[in-house]
XYZ file of C-alpha atoms in Angstrom:
245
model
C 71.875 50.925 72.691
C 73.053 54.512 71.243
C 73.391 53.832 67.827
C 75.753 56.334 65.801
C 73.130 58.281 64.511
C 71.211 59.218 67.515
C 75.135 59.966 69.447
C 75.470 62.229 66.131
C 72.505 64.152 66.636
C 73.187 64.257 70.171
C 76.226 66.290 69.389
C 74.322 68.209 66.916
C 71.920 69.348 69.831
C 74.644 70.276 71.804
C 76.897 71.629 69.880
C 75.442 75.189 69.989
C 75.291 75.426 73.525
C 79.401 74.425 73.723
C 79.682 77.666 70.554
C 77.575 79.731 72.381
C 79.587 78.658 76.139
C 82.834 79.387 74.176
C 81.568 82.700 72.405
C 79.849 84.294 75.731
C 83.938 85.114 76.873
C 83.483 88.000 74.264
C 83.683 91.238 76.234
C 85.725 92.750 78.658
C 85.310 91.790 82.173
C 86.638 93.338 85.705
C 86.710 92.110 89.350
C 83.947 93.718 92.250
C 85.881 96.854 92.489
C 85.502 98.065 88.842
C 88.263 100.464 88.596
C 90.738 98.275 86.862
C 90.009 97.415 83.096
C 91.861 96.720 80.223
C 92.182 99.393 77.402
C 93.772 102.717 77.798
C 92.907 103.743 81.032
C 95.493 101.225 82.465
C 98.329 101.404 79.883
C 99.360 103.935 77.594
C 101.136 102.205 74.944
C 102.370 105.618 73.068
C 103.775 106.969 76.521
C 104.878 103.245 77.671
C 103.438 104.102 81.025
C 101.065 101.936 83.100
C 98.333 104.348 85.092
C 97.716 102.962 88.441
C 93.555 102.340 89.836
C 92.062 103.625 92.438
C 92.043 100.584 93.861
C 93.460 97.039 93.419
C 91.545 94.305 90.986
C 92.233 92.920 87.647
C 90.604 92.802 84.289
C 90.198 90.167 80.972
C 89.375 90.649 77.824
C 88.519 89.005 74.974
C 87.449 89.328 70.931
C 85.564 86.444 68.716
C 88.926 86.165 66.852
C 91.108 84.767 69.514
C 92.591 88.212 70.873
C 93.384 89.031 74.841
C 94.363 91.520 76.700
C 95.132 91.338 80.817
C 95.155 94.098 83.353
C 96.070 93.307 86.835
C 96.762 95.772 90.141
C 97.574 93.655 93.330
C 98.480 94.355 96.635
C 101.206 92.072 97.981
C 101.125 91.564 101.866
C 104.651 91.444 103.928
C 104.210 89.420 107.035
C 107.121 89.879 108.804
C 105.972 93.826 108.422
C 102.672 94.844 107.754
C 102.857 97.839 106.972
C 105.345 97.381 104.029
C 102.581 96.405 101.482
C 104.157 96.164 97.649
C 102.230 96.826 94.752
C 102.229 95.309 91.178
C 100.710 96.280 88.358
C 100.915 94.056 85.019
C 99.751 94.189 81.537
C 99.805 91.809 78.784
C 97.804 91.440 75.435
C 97.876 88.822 72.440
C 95.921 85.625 71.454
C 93.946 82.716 72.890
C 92.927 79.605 72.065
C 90.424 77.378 73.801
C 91.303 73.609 73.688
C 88.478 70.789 73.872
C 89.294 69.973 78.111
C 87.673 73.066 78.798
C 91.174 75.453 79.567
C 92.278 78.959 78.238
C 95.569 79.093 76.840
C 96.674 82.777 76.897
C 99.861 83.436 74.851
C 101.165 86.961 75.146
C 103.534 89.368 72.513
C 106.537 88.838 74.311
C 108.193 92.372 73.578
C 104.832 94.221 74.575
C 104.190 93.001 78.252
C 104.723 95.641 81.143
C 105.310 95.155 85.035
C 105.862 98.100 87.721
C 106.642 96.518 91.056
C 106.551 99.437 93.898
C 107.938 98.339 97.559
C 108.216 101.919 99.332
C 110.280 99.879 102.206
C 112.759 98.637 100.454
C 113.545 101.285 97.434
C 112.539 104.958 96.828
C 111.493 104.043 93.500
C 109.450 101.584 91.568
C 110.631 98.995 89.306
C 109.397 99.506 85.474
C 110.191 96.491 83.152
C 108.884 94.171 80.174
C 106.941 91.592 81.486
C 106.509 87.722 79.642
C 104.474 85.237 81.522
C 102.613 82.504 78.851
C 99.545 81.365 81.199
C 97.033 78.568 81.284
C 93.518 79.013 82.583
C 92.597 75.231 83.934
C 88.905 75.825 84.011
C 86.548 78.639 83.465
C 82.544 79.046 83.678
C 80.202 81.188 83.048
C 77.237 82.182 85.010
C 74.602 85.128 85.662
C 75.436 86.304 89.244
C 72.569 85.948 91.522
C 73.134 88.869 93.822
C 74.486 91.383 90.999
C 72.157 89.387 87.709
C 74.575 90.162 85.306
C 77.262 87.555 83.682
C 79.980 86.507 85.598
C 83.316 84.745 84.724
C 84.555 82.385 87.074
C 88.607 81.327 85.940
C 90.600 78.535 87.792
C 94.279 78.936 87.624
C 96.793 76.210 86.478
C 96.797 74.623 89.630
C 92.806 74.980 89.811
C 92.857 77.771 92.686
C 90.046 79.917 91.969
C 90.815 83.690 90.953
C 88.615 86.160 92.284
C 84.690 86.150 90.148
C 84.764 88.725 87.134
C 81.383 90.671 85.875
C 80.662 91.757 82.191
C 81.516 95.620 82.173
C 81.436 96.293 78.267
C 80.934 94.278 75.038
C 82.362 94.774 72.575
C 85.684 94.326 74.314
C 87.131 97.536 75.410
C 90.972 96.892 74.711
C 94.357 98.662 73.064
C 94.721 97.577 69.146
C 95.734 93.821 69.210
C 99.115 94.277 67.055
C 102.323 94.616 68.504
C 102.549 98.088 70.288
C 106.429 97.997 71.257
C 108.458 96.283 68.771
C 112.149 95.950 69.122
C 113.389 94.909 66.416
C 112.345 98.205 64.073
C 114.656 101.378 65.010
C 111.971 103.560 65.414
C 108.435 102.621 66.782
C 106.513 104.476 64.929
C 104.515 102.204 62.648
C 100.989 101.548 62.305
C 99.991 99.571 66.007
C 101.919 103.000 67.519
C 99.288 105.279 64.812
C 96.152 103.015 65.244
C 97.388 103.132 70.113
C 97.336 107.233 69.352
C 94.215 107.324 67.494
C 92.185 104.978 70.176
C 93.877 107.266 73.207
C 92.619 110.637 71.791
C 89.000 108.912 71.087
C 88.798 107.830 74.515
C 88.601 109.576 77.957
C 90.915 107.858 80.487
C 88.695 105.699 83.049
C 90.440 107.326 86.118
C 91.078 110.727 85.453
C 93.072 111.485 88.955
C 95.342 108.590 88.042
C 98.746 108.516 89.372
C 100.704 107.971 86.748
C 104.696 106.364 87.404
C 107.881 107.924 85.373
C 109.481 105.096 83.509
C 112.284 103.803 84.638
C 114.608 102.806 81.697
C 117.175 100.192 81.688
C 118.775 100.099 78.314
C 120.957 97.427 77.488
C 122.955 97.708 74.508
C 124.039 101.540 75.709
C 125.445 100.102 78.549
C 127.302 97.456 76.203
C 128.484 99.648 73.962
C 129.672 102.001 77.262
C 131.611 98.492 78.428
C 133.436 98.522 75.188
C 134.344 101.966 75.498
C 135.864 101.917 78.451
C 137.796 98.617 77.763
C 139.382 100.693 74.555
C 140.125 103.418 76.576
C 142.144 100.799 79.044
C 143.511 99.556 76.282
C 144.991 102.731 74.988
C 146.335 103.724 78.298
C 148.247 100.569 78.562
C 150.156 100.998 74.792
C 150.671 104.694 75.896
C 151.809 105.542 79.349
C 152.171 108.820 80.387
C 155.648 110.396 79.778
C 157.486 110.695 83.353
């Protein structure tokens, strides 16, 4: 029978290989195509623009002190017309935690996520906006490839559907500073996390230097409150004075 000691030392024996299972995520990994990957190259936090790939893929990263960061360029196929394909780009970054069932719980900064949603068919231009999705990884292992022999990250979604495999590109992590880049609630954004983005752009090259790069398209909410009220005074004031006959 396994006493307590012996199931104790067990666990001791094992215990590295679940640390050392848990730690190997370090690094930033990328889908067969290699041209999407987190880090500059894909967003530019100072310019709020995302910088579209070559081609479609996405990209995970991830630091030994629980930080993220997401990069992901899919093509979205239209059956009822094939030839109207629509293309979304997202980016999110912030911290993960890795509970004992063997998941990935990925919680982004809410203010800092991006989206740009093109569909040429249906509008002349794309669709820029913040972007908040929380997500949970069901399953994920880790492997070395047998036809490329480097490591490769398998992840399961929530609903255990299989993404596509991810390789090891760099480690360390190649990634944007892990602070809020965006925030909202300071008038100006020009703190530290907007010095420390600027510094990391000008150190590093883009990855695709004949990126196409989208104009933002800004939807600002409180100027188009504060234009509501204006015009409801200015109705106002029209109704106390009429116009003399």
């Amino acid at each position: 029978m396994l006493t307590i000691a012996s199931a104790i030392a067990a666990f001791g024996l094992l215990l590295p290989t679940i640390v050392q299972a848990q730690g190997s995520l370090v690094g930033t990994w990328t889908s067969k195509s290699r041209k999407v990957l987190t880090g500059p190259g894909f967003y530019n936090p100072v310019e709020d623009r995302l910088i579209e790939p070559d081609l479609t893929g996405i990209s995970y990263s991830f630091t030994a002190d629980g930080y993220y960061e997401e990069a992901y360029y899919r093509a979205v196929s239209n059956p009822a017309n094939p030839s109207c394909v629509q293309g979304v780009m997202q980016w999110q970054h912030g911290t993960y935690t890795l509970p004992s069932n063997g998941s990935i719980v990925l919680q982004p900064i809410a203010v800092d996520g991006r989206s740009l949603t093109s569909t040429p068919c249906r509008y002349d231009n794309s669709v820029y906006e913040r972007y908040y999705q929380p997500e949970l990884i069901k399953e994920y292992t880790l492997e070395t490839d047998k036809f490329h022999n480097v490591p490769r990250l398998n992840l399961f979604q929530f609903d255990g559907s299989p993404q596509q495999p991810l390789y090891l590109a760099y480690t360390p992590p190649q990634m944007l500073p892990t602070q809020t880049l965006n925030p909202t609630a300071i008038p100006s954004a020009t703190g530290k996390a907007k010095r420390d983005a600027q510094v990391l752009l000008q150190s590093s090259e883009p990855l695709n230097k004949n990126a196409i790069i989208h104009p933002k398209e800004s939807f600002n909410a409180d100027k188009i409150w504060w234009l509501g009220i204006g015009l409801a005074a200015a109705g106002g004031a029209m109704i106390m004075y009429p116009s003399s006959k």
